[in-house]
Amino acid sequence: MKTAGDWHKVKRLEKNLTLGHVAAKMGIATSLVYAWENDVQQPDNQQLKVLASVLDFDAKDFEKIIKWRERERTSA
């Protein structure tokens, strides 16, 4: 996986969830979840915590995604 968005998508697909399912569980627009998966936008820390809950990340996974976000920000 190259980006945090790729990772989000893999986790979502592992749970057999659509973009719409994730958005509905989070109370946000489907287009926002799409933007995260396509690295157009990044979830803020609060959104990331809710996303972790919806997609059932464990602490180790959460740390990985934070590191990817930091790497993406510094390489942009």
CSV table of N, CA, C and O in Angstrom, one decimal:
chain,number,residue,atom,x,y,z
A,1,MET,N,0.8,-1.2,0.0
A,1,MET,CA,0.0,0.0,0.0
A,1,MET,C,0.9,1.2,0.0
A,1,MET,O,1.9,1.3,0.7
A,2,LYS,N,0.5,2.2,-0.8
A,2,LYS,CA,1.3,3.4,-0.9
A,2,LYS,C,0.9,4.5,0.0
A,2,LYS,O,1.7,5.3,0.4
A,3,THR,N,-0.4,4.7,0.3
A,3,THR,CA,-0.9,5.8,1.0
A,3,THR,C,-1.8,5.4,2.1
A,3,THR,O,-2.3,4.3,2.2
A,4,ALA,N,-2.1,6.4,3.0
A,4,ALA,CA,-3.1,6.1,4.0
A,4,ALA,C,-4.5,5.9,3.4
A,4,ALA,O,-5.2,5.0,3.9
A,5,GLY,N,-4.8,6.5,2.3
A,5,GLY,CA,-6.1,6.3,1.6
A,5,GLY,C,-6.2,4.8,1.1
A,5,GLY,O,-7.2,4.2,1.3
A,6,ASP,N,-5.1,4.3,0.6
A,6,ASP,CA,-5.1,2.9,0.2
A,6,ASP,C,-5.4,2.0,1.4
A,6,ASP,O,-6.1,1.0,1.3
A,7,TRP,N,-4.8,2.3,2.5
A,7,TRP,CA,-4.9,1.5,3.7
A,7,TRP,C,-6.4,1.6,4.2
A,7,TRP,O,-7.0,0.5,4.5
A,8,HIS,N,-7.0,2.8,4.2
A,8,HIS,CA,-8.4,2.9,4.6
A,8,HIS,C,-9.3,2.0,3.7
A,8,HIS,O,-10.1,1.3,4.2
A,9,LYS,N,-9.0,2.1,2.4
A,9,LYS,CA,-9.8,1.3,1.5
A,9,LYS,C,-9.7,-0.2,1.7
A,9,LYS,O,-10.7,-0.9,1.8
A,10,VAL,N,-8.5,-0.7,1.9
A,10,VAL,CA,-8.3,-2.1,2.2
A,10,VAL,C,-9.1,-2.5,3.5
A,10,VAL,O,-9.8,-3.5,3.5
A,11,LYS,N,-9.0,-1.7,4.5
A,11,LYS,CA,-9.7,-2.0,5.8
A,11,LYS,C,-11.2,-2.0,5.6
A,11,LYS,O,-11.9,-2.9,6.1
A,12,ARG,N,-11.7,-1.1,4.8
A,12,ARG,CA,-13.1,-1.0,4.5
A,12,ARG,C,-13.6,-2.3,3.7
A,12,ARG,O,-14.6,-2.9,4.1
A,13,LEU,N,-12.8,-2.6,2.7
A,13,LEU,CA,-13.2,-3.8,1.9
A,13,LEU,C,-13.1,-5.1,2.7
A,13,LEU,O,-13.9,-6.0,2.5
A,14,GLU,N,-12.1,-5.2,3.6
A,14,GLU,CA,-12.0,-6.4,4.5
A,14,GLU,C,-13.3,-6.5,5.3
A,14,GLU,O,-13.7,-7.7,5.7
A,15,LYS,N,-14.0,-5.4,5.7
A,15,LYS,CA,-15.2,-5.5,6.4
A,15,LYS,C,-16.4,-5.6,5.5
A,15,LYS,O,-17.6,-5.6,6.0
A,16,ASN,N,-16.2,-5.7,4.2
A,16,ASN,CA,-17.3,-5.7,3.3
A,16,ASN,C,-18.3,-4.6,3.4
A,16,ASN,O,-19.5,-4.7,3.3
A,17,LEU,N,-17.7,-3.4,3.6
A,17,LEU,CA,-18.5,-2.2,3.7
A,17,LEU,C,-18.3,-1.3,2.4
A,17,LEU,O,-17.2,-1.3,1.9
A,18,THR,N,-19.4,-0.6,2.1
A,18,THR,CA,-19.3,0.3,1.0
A,18,THR,C,-18.9,1.7,1.6
A,18,THR,O,-18.9,1.9,2.8
A,19,LEU,N,-18.6,2.6,0.7
A,19,LEU,CA,-18.3,4.0,1.1
A,19,LEU,C,-19.5,4.5,1.9
A,19,LEU,O,-19.4,5.2,2.9
A,20,GLY,N,-20.7,4.2,1.3
A,20,GLY,CA,-21.9,4.7,2.0
A,20,GLY,C,-22.1,4.1,3.3
A,20,GLY,O,-22.6,4.9,4.2
A,21,HIS,N,-21.8,2.9,3.5
A,21,HIS,CA,-21.9,2.3,4.9
A,21,HIS,C,-21.0,3.0,5.9
A,21,HIS,O,-21.5,3.3,7.0
A,22,VAL,N,-19.8,3.2,5.5
A,22,VAL,CA,-18.9,3.9,6.4
A,22,VAL,C,-19.4,5.3,6.7
A,22,VAL,O,-19.4,5.7,7.9
A,23,ALA,N,-19.8,6.0,5.7
A,23,ALA,CA,-20.3,7.4,5.9
A,23,ALA,C,-21.5,7.4,6.8
A,23,ALA,O,-21.5,8.2,7.7
A,24,ALA,N,-22.4,6.5,6.6
A,24,ALA,CA,-23.6,6.4,7.4
A,24,ALA,C,-23.3,6.1,8.9
A,24,ALA,O,-23.8,6.8,9.8
A,25,LYS,N,-22.3,5.2,9.1
A,25,LYS,CA,-21.9,4.9,10.5
A,25,LYS,C,-21.2,6.0,11.2
A,25,LYS,O,-21.3,6.2,12.4
A,26,MET,N,-20.6,6.9,10.3
A,26,MET,CA,-19.8,8.0,10.9
A,26,MET,C,-20.7,9.3,10.9
A,26,MET,O,-20.3,10.3,11.5
A,27,GLY,N,-21.8,9.3,10.2
A,27,GLY,CA,-22.6,10.5,10.2
A,27,GLY,C,-22.1,11.6,9.3
A,27,GLY,O,-22.2,12.8,9.6
A,28,ILE,N,-21.4,11.2,8.2
A,28,ILE,CA,-20.7,12.1,7.3
A,28,ILE,C,-21.1,11.8,5.9
A,28,ILE,O,-21.8,10.8,5.6
A,29,ALA,N,-20.8,12.7,5.0
A,29,ALA,CA,-21.1,12.5,3.5
A,29,ALA,C,-20.2,11.4,2.9
A,29,ALA,O,-19.0,11.3,3.3
A,30,THR,N,-20.8,10.6,2.0
A,30,THR,CA,-20.0,9.6,1.3
A,30,THR,C,-18.8,10.2,0.6
A,30,THR,O,-17.8,9.6,0.5
A,31,SER,N,-19.0,11.3,0.0
A,31,SER,CA,-18.0,12.0,-0.7
A,31,SER,C,-16.7,12.3,0.1
A,31,SER,O,-15.6,12.3,-0.4
A,32,LEU,N,-16.9,12.5,1.4
A,32,LEU,CA,-15.8,12.7,2.3
A,32,LEU,C,-15.0,11.4,2.5
A,32,LEU,O,-13.7,11.4,2.4
A,33,VAL,N,-15.6,10.3,2.7
A,33,VAL,CA,-14.9,9.0,2.8
A,33,VAL,C,-14.2,8.7,1.5
A,33,VAL,O,-13.0,8.3,1.5
A,34,TYR,N,-14.9,9.0,0.3
A,34,TYR,CA,-14.2,8.8,-1.0
A,34,TYR,C,-13.0,9.7,-1.1
A,34,TYR,O,-11.9,9.2,-1.5
A,35,ALA,N,-13.1,10.9,-0.6
A,35,ALA,CA,-11.9,11.9,-0.6
A,35,ALA,C,-10.7,11.3,0.2
A,35,ALA,O,-9.6,11.4,-0.2
A,36,TRP,N,-11.1,10.7,1.3
A,36,TRP,CA,-10.0,10.2,2.2
A,36,TRP,C,-9.3,9.0,1.5
A,36,TRP,O,-8.1,8.9,1.5
A,37,GLU,N,-10.1,8.1,0.9
A,37,GLU,CA,-9.5,6.9,0.2
A,37,GLU,C,-8.7,7.3,-1.0
A,37,GLU,O,-7.8,6.6,-1.4
A,38,ASN,N,-9.0,8.4,-1.6
A,38,ASN,CA,-8.3,8.9,-2.8
A,38,ASN,C,-7.3,9.9,-2.5
A,38,ASN,O,-6.8,10.6,-3.4
A,39,ASP,N,-7.0,10.1,-1.2
A,39,ASP,CA,-6.0,11.0,-0.7
A,39,ASP,C,-6.2,12.5,-1.2
A,39,ASP,O,-5.2,13.2,-1.4
A,40,VAL,N,-7.4,12.8,-1.4
A,40,VAL,CA,-7.8,14.2,-1.8
A,40,VAL,C,-7.8,15.0,-0.5
A,40,VAL,O,-7.4,16.2,-0.5
A,41,GLN,N,-8.3,14.4,0.6
A,41,GLN,CA,-8.3,15.0,1.9
A,41,GLN,C,-7.9,13.9,2.9
A,41,GLN,O,-7.9,12.8,2.6
A,42,GLN,N,-7.6,14.4,4.1
A,42,GLN,CA,-7.2,13.5,5.2
A,42,GLN,C,-8.2,13.7,6.3
A,42,GLN,O,-8.6,14.8,6.6
A,43,PRO,N,-8.6,12.6,7.0
A,43,PRO,CA,-9.5,12.8,8.2
A,43,PRO,C,-8.7,13.5,9.3
A,43,PRO,O,-7.5,13.3,9.4
A,44,ASP,N,-9.4,14.4,10.0
A,44,ASP,CA,-8.7,15.0,11.2
A,44,ASP,C,-8.6,13.9,12.3
A,44,ASP,O,-9.1,12.8,12.1
A,45,ASN,N,-8.0,14.2,13.4
A,45,ASN,CA,-7.7,13.2,14.4
A,45,ASN,C,-9.0,12.6,15.0
A,45,ASN,O,-9.1,11.4,15.2
A,46,GLN,N,-10.0,13.5,15.2
A,46,GLN,CA,-11.3,13.0,15.7
A,46,GLN,C,-12.0,12.0,14.7
A,46,GLN,O,-12.5,11.0,15.1
A,47,GLN,N,-12.0,12.4,13.4
A,47,GLN,CA,-12.6,11.6,12.4
A,47,GLN,C,-11.8,10.3,12.3
A,47,GLN,O,-12.4,9.2,12.1
A,48,LEU,N,-10.5,10.4,12.4
A,48,LEU,CA,-9.7,9.1,12.4
A,48,LEU,C,-10.0,8.2,13.5
A,48,LEU,O,-10.1,7.0,13.3
A,49,LYS,N,-10.3,8.7,14.7
A,49,LYS,CA,-10.7,7.9,15.8
A,49,LYS,C,-12.0,7.2,15.5
A,49,LYS,O,-12.2,6.0,15.8
A,50,VAL,N,-13.0,7.9,15.0
A,50,VAL,CA,-14.3,7.3,14.6
A,50,VAL,C,-14.1,6.3,13.5
A,50,VAL,O,-14.7,5.2,13.6
A,51,LEU,N,-13.3,6.6,12.5
A,51,LEU,CA,-13.0,5.7,11.4
A,51,LEU,C,-12.4,4.4,12.0
A,51,LEU,O,-12.8,3.3,11.5
A,52,ALA,N,-11.5,4.5,12.9
A,52,ALA,CA,-10.8,3.4,13.5
A,52,ALA,C,-11.9,2.5,14.2
A,52,ALA,O,-11.8,1.3,14.1
A,53,SER,N,-12.8,3.1,14.8
A,53,SER,CA,-13.9,2.3,15.5
A,53,SER,C,-14.8,1.6,14.5
A,53,SER,O,-15.1,0.5,14.6
A,54,VAL,N,-15.1,2.3,13.4
A,54,VAL,CA,-16.0,1.7,12.4
A,54,VAL,C,-15.3,0.6,11.7
A,54,VAL,O,-15.9,-0.5,11.4
A,55,LEU,N,-14.0,0.8,11.4
A,55,LEU,CA,-13.3,-0.3,10.6
A,55,LEU,C,-12.5,-1.2,11.5
A,55,LEU,O,-11.9,-2.1,11.0
A,56,ASP,N,-12.7,-1.0,12.8
A,56,ASP,CA,-12.1,-2.0,13.8
A,56,ASP,C,-10.6,-2.0,13.7
A,56,ASP,O,-10.0,-3.1,13.7
A,57,PHE,N,-9.9,-0.9,13.7
A,57,PHE,CA,-8.5,-0.8,13.8
A,57,PHE,C,-8.0,-1.2,15.2
A,57,PHE,O,-8.7,-0.9,16.1
A,58,ASP,N,-6.9,-1.8,15.3
A,58,ASP,CA,-6.3,-2.0,16.6
A,58,ASP,C,-5.3,-0.9,16.8
A,58,ASP,O,-5.0,-0.1,15.9
A,59,ALA,N,-4.7,-0.8,18.0
A,59,ALA,CA,-3.8,0.3,18.3
A,59,ALA,C,-2.6,0.3,17.4
A,59,ALA,O,-2.1,1.3,17.0
A,60,LYS,N,-2.1,-0.9,17.1
A,60,LYS,CA,-0.9,-1.0,16.2
A,60,LYS,C,-1.3,-0.4,14.8
A,60,LYS,O,-0.5,0.3,14.2
A,61,ASP,N,-2.5,-0.7,14.3
A,61,ASP,CA,-2.9,-0.2,13.0
A,61,ASP,C,-3.0,1.3,13.1
A,61,ASP,O,-2.7,2.0,12.1
A,62,PHE,N,-3.6,1.8,14.1
A,62,PHE,CA,-3.8,3.2,14.3
A,62,PHE,C,-2.4,4.0,14.3
A,62,PHE,O,-2.3,5.0,13.6
A,63,GLU,N,-1.4,3.4,14.9
A,63,GLU,CA,-0.1,4.0,14.9
A,63,GLU,C,0.5,4.0,13.5
A,63,GLU,O,1.1,5.0,13.1
A,64,LYS,N,0.3,3.0,12.7
A,64,LYS,CA,0.7,2.9,11.3
A,64,LYS,C,0.1,4.1,10.5
A,64,LYS,O,0.8,4.7,9.8
A,65,ILE,N,-1.2,4.2,10.6
A,65,ILE,CA,-1.8,5.3,9.8
A,65,ILE,C,-1.4,6.7,10.2
A,65,ILE,O,-1.2,7.5,9.3
A,66,ILE,N,-1.1,6.9,11.5
A,66,ILE,CA,-0.6,8.2,11.9
A,66,ILE,C,0.8,8.4,11.3
A,66,ILE,O,1.1,9.5,10.8
A,67,LYS,N,1.6,7.4,11.3
A,67,LYS,CA,2.9,7.5,10.7
A,67,LYS,C,2.9,7.8,9.2
A,67,LYS,O,3.6,8.6,8.7
A,68,TRP,N,1.9,7.1,8.5
A,68,TRP,CA,1.8,7.4,7.1
A,68,TRP,C,1.3,8.8,6.8
A,68,TRP,O,1.8,9.5,5.9
A,69,ARG,N,0.4,9.3,7.7
A,69,ARG,CA,-0.1,10.7,7.5
A,69,ARG,C,1.1,11.7,7.7
A,69,ARG,O,1.2,12.6,6.9
A,70,GLU,N,1.9,11.4,8.7
A,70,GLU,CA,3.1,12.3,8.9
A,70,GLU,C,4.0,12.3,7.8
A,70,GLU,O,4.5,13.3,7.3
A,71,ARG,N,4.3,11.1,7.2
A,71,ARG,CA,5.2,10.9,6.1
A,71,ARG,C,4.6,11.7,4.9
A,71,ARG,O,5.4,12.3,4.2
A,72,GLU,N,3.3,11.5,4.6
A,72,GLU,CA,2.7,12.1,3.5
A,72,GLU,C,2.8,13.7,3.6
A,72,GLU,O,3.0,14.3,2.6
A,73,ARG,N,2.6,14.2,4.8
A,73,ARG,CA,2.6,15.6,5.0
A,73,ARG,C,4.0,16.2,4.7
A,73,ARG,O,4.2,17.3,4.2
A,74,THR,N,5.1,15.5,5.2
A,74,THR,CA,6.4,16.0,5.0
A,74,THR,C,7.0,15.8,3.6
A,74,THR,O,7.8,16.5,3.2
A,75,SER,N,6.4,14.9,2.9
A,75,SER,CA,6.9,14.6,1.5
A,75,SER,C,6.1,15.4,0.5
A,75,SER,O,6.5,15.5,-0.7
A,76,ALA,N,5.1,16.1,0.9
A,76,ALA,CA,4.2,16.9,0.0
A,76,ALA,C,4.8,18.2,-0.3
A,76,ALA,O,5.7,18.7,0.2
